[in-house]
Short mmCIF file of C-alpha atoms in Angstrom, two decimals:
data_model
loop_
_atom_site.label_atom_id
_atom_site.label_comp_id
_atom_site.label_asym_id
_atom_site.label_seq_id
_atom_site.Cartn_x
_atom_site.Cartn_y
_atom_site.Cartn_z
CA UNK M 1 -37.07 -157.95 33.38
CA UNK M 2 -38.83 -160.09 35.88
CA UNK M 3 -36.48 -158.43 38.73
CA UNK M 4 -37.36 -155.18 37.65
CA UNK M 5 -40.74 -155.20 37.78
CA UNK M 6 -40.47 -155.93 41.35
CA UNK M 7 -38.06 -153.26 41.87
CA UNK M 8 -40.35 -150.74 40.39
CA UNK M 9 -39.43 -148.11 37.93
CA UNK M 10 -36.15 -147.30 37.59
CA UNK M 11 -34.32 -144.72 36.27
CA UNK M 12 -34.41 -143.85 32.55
CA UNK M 13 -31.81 -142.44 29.83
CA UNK M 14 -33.38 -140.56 27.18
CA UNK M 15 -32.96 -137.05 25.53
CA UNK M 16 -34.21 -133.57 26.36
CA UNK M 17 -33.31 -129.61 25.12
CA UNK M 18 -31.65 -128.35 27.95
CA UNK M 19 -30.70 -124.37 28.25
CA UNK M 20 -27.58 -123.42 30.58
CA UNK M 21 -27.96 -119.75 30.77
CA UNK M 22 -30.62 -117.22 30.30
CA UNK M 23 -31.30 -116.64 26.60
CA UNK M 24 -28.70 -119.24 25.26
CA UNK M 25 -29.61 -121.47 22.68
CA UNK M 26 -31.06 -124.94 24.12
CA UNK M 27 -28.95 -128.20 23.73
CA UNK M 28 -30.14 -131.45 22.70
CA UNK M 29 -28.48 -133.66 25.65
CA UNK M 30 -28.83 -137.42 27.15
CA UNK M 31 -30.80 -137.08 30.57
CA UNK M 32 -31.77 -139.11 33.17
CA UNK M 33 -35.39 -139.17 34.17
CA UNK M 34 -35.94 -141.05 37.73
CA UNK M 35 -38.62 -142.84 38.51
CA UNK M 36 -41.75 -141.53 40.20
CA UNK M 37 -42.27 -140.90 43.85
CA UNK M 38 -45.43 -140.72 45.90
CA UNK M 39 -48.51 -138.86 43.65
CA UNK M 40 -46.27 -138.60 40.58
CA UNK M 41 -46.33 -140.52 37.26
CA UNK M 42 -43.75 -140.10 34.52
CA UNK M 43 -44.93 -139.97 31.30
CA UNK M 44 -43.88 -140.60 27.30
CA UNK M 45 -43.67 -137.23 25.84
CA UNK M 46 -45.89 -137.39 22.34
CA UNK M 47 -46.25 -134.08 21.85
CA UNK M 48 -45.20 -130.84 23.08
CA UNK M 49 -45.46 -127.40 21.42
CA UNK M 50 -43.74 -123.84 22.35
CA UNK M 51 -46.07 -121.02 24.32
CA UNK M 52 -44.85 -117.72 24.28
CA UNK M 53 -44.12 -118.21 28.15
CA UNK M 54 -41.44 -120.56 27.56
CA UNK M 55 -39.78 -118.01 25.33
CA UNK M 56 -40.10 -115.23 28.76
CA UNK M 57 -38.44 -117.38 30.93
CA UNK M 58 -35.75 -118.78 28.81
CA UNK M 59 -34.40 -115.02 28.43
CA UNK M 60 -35.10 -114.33 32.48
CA UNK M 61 -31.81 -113.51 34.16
CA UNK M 62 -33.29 -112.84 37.26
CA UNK M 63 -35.76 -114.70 39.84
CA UNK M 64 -37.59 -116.97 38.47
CA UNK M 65 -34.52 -117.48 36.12
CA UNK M 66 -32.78 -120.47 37.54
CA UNK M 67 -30.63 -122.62 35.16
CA UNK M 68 -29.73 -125.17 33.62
CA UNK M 69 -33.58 -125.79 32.92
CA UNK M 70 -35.85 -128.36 30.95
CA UNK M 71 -38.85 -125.90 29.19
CA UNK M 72 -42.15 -126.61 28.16
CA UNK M 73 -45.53 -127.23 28.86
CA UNK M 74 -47.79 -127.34 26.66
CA UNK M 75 -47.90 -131.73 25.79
CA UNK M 76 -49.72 -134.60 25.68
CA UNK M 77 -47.91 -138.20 26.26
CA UNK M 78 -48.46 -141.35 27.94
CA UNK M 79 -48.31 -142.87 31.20
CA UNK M 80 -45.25 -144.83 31.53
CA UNK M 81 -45.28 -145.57 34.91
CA UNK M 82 -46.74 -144.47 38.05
CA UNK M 83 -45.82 -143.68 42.31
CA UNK M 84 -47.52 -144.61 45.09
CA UNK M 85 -51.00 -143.16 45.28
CA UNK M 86 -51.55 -142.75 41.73
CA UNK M 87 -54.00 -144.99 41.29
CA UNK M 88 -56.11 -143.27 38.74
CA UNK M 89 -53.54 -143.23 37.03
CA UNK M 90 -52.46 -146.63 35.06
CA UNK M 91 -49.61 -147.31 32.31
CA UNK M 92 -50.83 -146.29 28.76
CA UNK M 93 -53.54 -143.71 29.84
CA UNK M 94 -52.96 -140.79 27.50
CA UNK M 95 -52.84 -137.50 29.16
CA UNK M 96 -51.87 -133.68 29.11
CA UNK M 97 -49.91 -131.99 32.20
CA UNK M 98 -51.11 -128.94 32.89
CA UNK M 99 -48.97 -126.44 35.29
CA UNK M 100 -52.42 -125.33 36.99
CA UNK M 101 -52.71 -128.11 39.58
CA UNK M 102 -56.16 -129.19 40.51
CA UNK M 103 -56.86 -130.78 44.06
CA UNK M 104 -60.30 -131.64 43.55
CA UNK M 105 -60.72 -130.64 47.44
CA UNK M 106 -59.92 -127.37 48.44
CA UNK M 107 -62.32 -124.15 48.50
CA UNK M 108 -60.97 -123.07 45.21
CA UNK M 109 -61.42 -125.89 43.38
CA UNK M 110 -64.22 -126.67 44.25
CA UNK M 111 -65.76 -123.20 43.29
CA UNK M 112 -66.64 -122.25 40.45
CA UNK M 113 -65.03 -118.72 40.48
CA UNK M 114 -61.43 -119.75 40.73
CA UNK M 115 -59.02 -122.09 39.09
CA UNK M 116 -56.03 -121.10 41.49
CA UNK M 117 -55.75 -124.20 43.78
CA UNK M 118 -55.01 -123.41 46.91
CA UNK M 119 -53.74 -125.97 48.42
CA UNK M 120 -50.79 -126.83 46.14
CA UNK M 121 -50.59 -123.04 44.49
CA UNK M 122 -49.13 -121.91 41.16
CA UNK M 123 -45.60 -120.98 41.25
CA UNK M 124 -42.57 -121.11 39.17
CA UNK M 125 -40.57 -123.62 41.16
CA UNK M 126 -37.13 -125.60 40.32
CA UNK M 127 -38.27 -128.75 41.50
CA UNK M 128 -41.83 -130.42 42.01
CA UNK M 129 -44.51 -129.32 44.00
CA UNK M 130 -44.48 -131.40 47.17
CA UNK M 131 -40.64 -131.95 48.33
CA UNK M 132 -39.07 -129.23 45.81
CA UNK M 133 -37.04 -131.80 44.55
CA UNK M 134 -35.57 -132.14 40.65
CA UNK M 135 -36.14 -135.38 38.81
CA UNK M 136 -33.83 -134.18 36.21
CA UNK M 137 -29.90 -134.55 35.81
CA UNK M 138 -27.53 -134.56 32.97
CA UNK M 139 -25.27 -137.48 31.76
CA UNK M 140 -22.91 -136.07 34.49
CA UNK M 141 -25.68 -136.62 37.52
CA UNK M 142 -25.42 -133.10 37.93
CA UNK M 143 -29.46 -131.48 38.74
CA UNK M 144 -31.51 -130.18 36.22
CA UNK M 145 -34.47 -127.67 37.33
CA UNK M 146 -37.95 -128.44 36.23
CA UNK M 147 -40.35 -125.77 34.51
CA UNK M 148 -44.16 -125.14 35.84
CA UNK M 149 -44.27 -128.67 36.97
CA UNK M 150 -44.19 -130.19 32.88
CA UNK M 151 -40.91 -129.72 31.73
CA UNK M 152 -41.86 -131.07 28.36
CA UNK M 153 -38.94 -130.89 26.14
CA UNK M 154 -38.29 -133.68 27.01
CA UNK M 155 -39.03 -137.29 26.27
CA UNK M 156 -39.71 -138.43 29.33
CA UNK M 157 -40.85 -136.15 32.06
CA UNK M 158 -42.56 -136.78 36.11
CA UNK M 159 -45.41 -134.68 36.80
CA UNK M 160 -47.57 -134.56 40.30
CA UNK M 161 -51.05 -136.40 39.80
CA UNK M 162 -52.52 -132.94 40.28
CA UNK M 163 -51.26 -131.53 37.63
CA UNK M 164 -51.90 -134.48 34.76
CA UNK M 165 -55.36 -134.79 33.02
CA UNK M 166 -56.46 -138.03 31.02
CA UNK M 167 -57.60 -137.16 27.89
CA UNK M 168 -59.50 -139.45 25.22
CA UNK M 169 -56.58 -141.54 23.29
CA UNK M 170 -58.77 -140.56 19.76
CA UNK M 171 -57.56 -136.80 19.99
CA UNK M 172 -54.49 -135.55 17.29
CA UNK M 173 -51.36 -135.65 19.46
CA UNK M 174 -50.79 -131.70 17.71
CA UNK M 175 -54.18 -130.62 19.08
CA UNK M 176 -53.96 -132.28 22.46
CA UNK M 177 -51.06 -131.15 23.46
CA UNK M 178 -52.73 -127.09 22.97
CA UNK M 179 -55.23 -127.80 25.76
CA UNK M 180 -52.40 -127.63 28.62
CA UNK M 181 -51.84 -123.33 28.19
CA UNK M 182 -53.07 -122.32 25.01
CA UNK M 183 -56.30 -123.14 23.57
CA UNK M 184 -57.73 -123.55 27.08
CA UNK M 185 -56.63 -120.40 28.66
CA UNK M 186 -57.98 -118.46 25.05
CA UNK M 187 -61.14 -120.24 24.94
CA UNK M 188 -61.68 -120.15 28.82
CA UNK M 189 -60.66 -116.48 28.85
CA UNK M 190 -63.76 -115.41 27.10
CA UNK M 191 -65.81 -118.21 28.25
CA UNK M 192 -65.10 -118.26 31.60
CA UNK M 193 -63.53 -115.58 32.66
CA UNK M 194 -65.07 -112.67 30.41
CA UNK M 195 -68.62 -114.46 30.40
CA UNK M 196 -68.95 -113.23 26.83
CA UNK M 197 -72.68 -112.68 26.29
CA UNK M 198 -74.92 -113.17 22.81
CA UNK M 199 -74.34 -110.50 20.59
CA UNK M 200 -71.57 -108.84 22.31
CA UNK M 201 -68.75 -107.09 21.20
CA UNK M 202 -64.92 -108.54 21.60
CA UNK M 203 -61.46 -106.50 21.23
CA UNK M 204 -58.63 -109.22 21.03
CA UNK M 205 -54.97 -107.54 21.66
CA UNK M 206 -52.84 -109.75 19.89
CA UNK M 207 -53.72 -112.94 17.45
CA UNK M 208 -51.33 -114.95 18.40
CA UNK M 209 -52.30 -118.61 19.49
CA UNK M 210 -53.77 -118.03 23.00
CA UNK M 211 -55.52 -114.78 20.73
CA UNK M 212 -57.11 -116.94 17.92
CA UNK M 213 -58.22 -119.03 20.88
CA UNK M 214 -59.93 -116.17 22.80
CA UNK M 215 -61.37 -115.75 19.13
CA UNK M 216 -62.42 -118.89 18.90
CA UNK M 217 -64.00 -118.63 22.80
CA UNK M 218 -65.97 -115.63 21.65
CA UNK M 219 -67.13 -117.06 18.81
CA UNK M 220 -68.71 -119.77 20.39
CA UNK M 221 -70.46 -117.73 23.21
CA UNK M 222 -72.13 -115.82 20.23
CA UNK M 223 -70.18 -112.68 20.18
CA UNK M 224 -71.87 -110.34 17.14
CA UNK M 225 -68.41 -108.54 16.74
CA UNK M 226 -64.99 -110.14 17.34
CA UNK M 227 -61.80 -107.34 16.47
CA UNK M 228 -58.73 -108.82 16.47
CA UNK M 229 -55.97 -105.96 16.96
CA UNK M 230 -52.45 -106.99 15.45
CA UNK M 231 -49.41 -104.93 13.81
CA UNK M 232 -49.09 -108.66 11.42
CA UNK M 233 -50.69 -108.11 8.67
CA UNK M 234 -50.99 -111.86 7.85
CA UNK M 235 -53.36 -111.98 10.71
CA UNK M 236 -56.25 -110.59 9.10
CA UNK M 237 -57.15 -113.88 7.23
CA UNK M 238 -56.03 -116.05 9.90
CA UNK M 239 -58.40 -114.50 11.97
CA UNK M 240 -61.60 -114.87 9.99
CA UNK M 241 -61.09 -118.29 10.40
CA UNK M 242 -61.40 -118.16 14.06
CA UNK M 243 -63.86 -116.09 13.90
CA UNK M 244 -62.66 -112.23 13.90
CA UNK M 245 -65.15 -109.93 11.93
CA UNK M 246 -62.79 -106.72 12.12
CA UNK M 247 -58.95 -106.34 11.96
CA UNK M 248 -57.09 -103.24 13.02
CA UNK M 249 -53.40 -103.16 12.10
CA UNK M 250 -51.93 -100.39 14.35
CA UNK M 251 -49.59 -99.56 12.50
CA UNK M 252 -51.77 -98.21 9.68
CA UNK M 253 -53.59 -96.18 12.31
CA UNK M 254 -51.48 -92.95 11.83
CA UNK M 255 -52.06 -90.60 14.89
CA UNK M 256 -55.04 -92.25 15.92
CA UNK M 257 -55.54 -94.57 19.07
CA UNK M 258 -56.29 -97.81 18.87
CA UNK M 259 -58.73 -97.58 21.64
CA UNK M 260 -60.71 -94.32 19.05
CA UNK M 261 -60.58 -96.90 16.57
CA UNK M 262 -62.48 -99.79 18.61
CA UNK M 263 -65.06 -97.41 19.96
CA UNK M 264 -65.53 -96.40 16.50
CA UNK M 265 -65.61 -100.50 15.08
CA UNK M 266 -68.41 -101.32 17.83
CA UNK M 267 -70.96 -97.78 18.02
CA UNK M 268 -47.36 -105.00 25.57
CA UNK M 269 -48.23 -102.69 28.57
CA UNK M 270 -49.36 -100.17 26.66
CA UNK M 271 -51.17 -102.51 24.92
CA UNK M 272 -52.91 -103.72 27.85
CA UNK M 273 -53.70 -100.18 28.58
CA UNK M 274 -54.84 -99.83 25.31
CA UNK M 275 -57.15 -102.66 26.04
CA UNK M 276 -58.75 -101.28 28.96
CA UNK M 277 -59.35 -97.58 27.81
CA UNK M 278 -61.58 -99.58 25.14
CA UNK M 279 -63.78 -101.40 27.26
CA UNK M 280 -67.15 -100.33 27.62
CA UNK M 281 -67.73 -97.83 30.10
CA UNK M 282 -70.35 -99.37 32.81
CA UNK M 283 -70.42 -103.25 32.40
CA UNK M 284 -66.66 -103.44 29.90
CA UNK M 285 -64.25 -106.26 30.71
CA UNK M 286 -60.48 -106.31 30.53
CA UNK M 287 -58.81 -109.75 30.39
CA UNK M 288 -55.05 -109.68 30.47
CA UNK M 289 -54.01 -113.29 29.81
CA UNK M 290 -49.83 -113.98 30.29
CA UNK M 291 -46.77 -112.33 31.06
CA UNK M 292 -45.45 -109.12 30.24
CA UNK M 293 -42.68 -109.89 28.36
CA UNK M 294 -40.16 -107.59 29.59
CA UNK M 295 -41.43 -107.72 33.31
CA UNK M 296 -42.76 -104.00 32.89
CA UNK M 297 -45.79 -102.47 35.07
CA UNK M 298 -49.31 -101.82 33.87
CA UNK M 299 -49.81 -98.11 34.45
CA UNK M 300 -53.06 -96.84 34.22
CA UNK M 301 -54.41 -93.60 35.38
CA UNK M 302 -55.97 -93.57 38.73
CA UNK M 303 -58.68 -91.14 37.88
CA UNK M 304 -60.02 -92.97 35.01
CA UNK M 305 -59.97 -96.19 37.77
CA UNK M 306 -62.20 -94.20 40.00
CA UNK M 307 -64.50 -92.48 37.09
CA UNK M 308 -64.96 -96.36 35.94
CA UNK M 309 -66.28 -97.37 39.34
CA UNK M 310 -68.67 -94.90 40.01
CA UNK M 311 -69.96 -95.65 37.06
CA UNK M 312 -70.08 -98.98 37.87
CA UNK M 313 -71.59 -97.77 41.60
CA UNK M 314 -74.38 -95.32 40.03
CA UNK M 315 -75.57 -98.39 37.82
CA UNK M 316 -75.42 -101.12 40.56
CA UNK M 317 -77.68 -98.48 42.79
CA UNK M 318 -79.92 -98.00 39.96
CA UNK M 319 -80.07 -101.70 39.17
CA UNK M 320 -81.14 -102.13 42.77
CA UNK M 321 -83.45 -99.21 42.83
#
């Protein structure tokens, strides 16, 4: 043990769900999980739960499809062990990976309009961030390809310091692990992004868990009205909970637009279409939060773009006037 220690980490054997091949069913399989390199830290896997994004890669066939694959990340574990110039980082911190990596020194992090940093940018790599590298591979020390820079389903994982937040060791493992995608991006969406005012009104396209979040988000900004628009029925009382004040079920809608409906509540890609046609002409806000799942364009018309900005034109100018 002694020896080892003054080795370093070495290389562990534990288990992970592996897929092979786009849309096959993942495989529980022994793994090997080497140790951390420079700016890394390899951490216990407590928790991890499944975002809808996992779900649109794992059936990708094409770019960014590359397999075999470890998914996940949304998690919260513990620091097992830790590379060279991690030293905020120590054994037993508890932390969540996040596959938004934060620099701390570039323009875009340290502004508060963006959360894209710059210097080591979002993308949907096989390897980690700084050499493209996997440190993955399968009982047969053949590579496996990383996910977003968590690959969480897995019980042991190496993530780049940039990418790993410590969190306070008090927090619920279940409800930790939701601040990596999920609760954050919802909550964040309305808070952040949307700026949702006091008293405001708040159309939510889908209630799923990143929706209830957004819920949630508005809720706590002080949104007056918050309509959550799903075809599950079961929704509607899941909602309330978050926070939603009106439900509209589409599918009970007959002939009549969702977007008729909304205006009439508050005085996929057509669903995100949907979601802009019902924003408020003048100051209205469309947040699209995730991917497409089936890859397919947003269309909207080009007119109503250009009727929406003079709109937005004649009431800066009379703003200023």
């Amino acid at each position: 043990m002694e020896n080892q220690q003054q080795q370093g980490p070495q290389p562990i054997r534990c288990r992970a769900a592996v897929c092979r091949a786009a849309g096959e069913p993942l495989a529980i399989e022994e793994i090997v999980v080497d140790p951390p390199k420079a700016y890394e830290v390899r951490i216990r896997i407590v928790c991890t739960s499944l975002c809808h994004s996992d779900v649109t890669f794992w059936r990708m066939k094409d770019f960014p499809g590359i397999f075999p694959r470890i998914f996940g990340h949304e998690a919260f574990g513990v620091v097992e062990s830790v590379g060279e110039h991690a030293e905020e980082f120590a054994a037993g911190d508890a932390v969540v990976p996040t596959f938004l990596g934060q620099c701390s020194e570039c323009l875009d992090c340290r502004s508060p309009r963006s959360n894209m940093c710059s210097r080591y940018r979002f993308a949907v790599r096989p390897g980690m961030p700084r050499d493209g590298a996997t440190r993955f591979s399968d009982a047969q020390g053949r590579p496996l390809h990383h996910f977003l820079g968590v690959s969480s389903f897995a019980e042991y994982t190496v993530v780049d310091v940039n990418h790993v937040v410590k969190v306070n060791p008090a927090v619920p493992p279940s409800l930790a692990c939701l601040l990596s995608c999920g609760a954050s991006t919802g909550v964040g969406a309305a808070w952040k992004l949307a700026k949702v005012e006091l008293g405001s009104s708040v159309a939510i396209f889908g209630l799923g868990a990143v929706g209830l979040a957004v819920a949630e988000g508005a809720r706590i900004c002080g949104a007056s009205k918050i309509i959550g628009v799903d075809i599950n029925p079961e929704k509607h009382e899941l909602g309330k909970k978050f926070g939603v004040t009106h439900f509209i079920n589409p599918k009970e809608l007959g002939e009549k637009p969702v977007s008729q409906v909304i205006v009439e509540c508050i005085g996929l890609a057509a669903l995100m279409n949907d979601a802009f046609l019902s924003s408020r002409e003048g100051w209205g806000k469309t947040i699209i939060i995730g991917v497409e799942m089936h890859g397919a364009p947003l269309s909207i018309p080009s007119l109503q773009i250009l009727y929406l900005e003079i709109c937005h034109r004649v009431h800066v100018r009379r703003g200023e006037a």
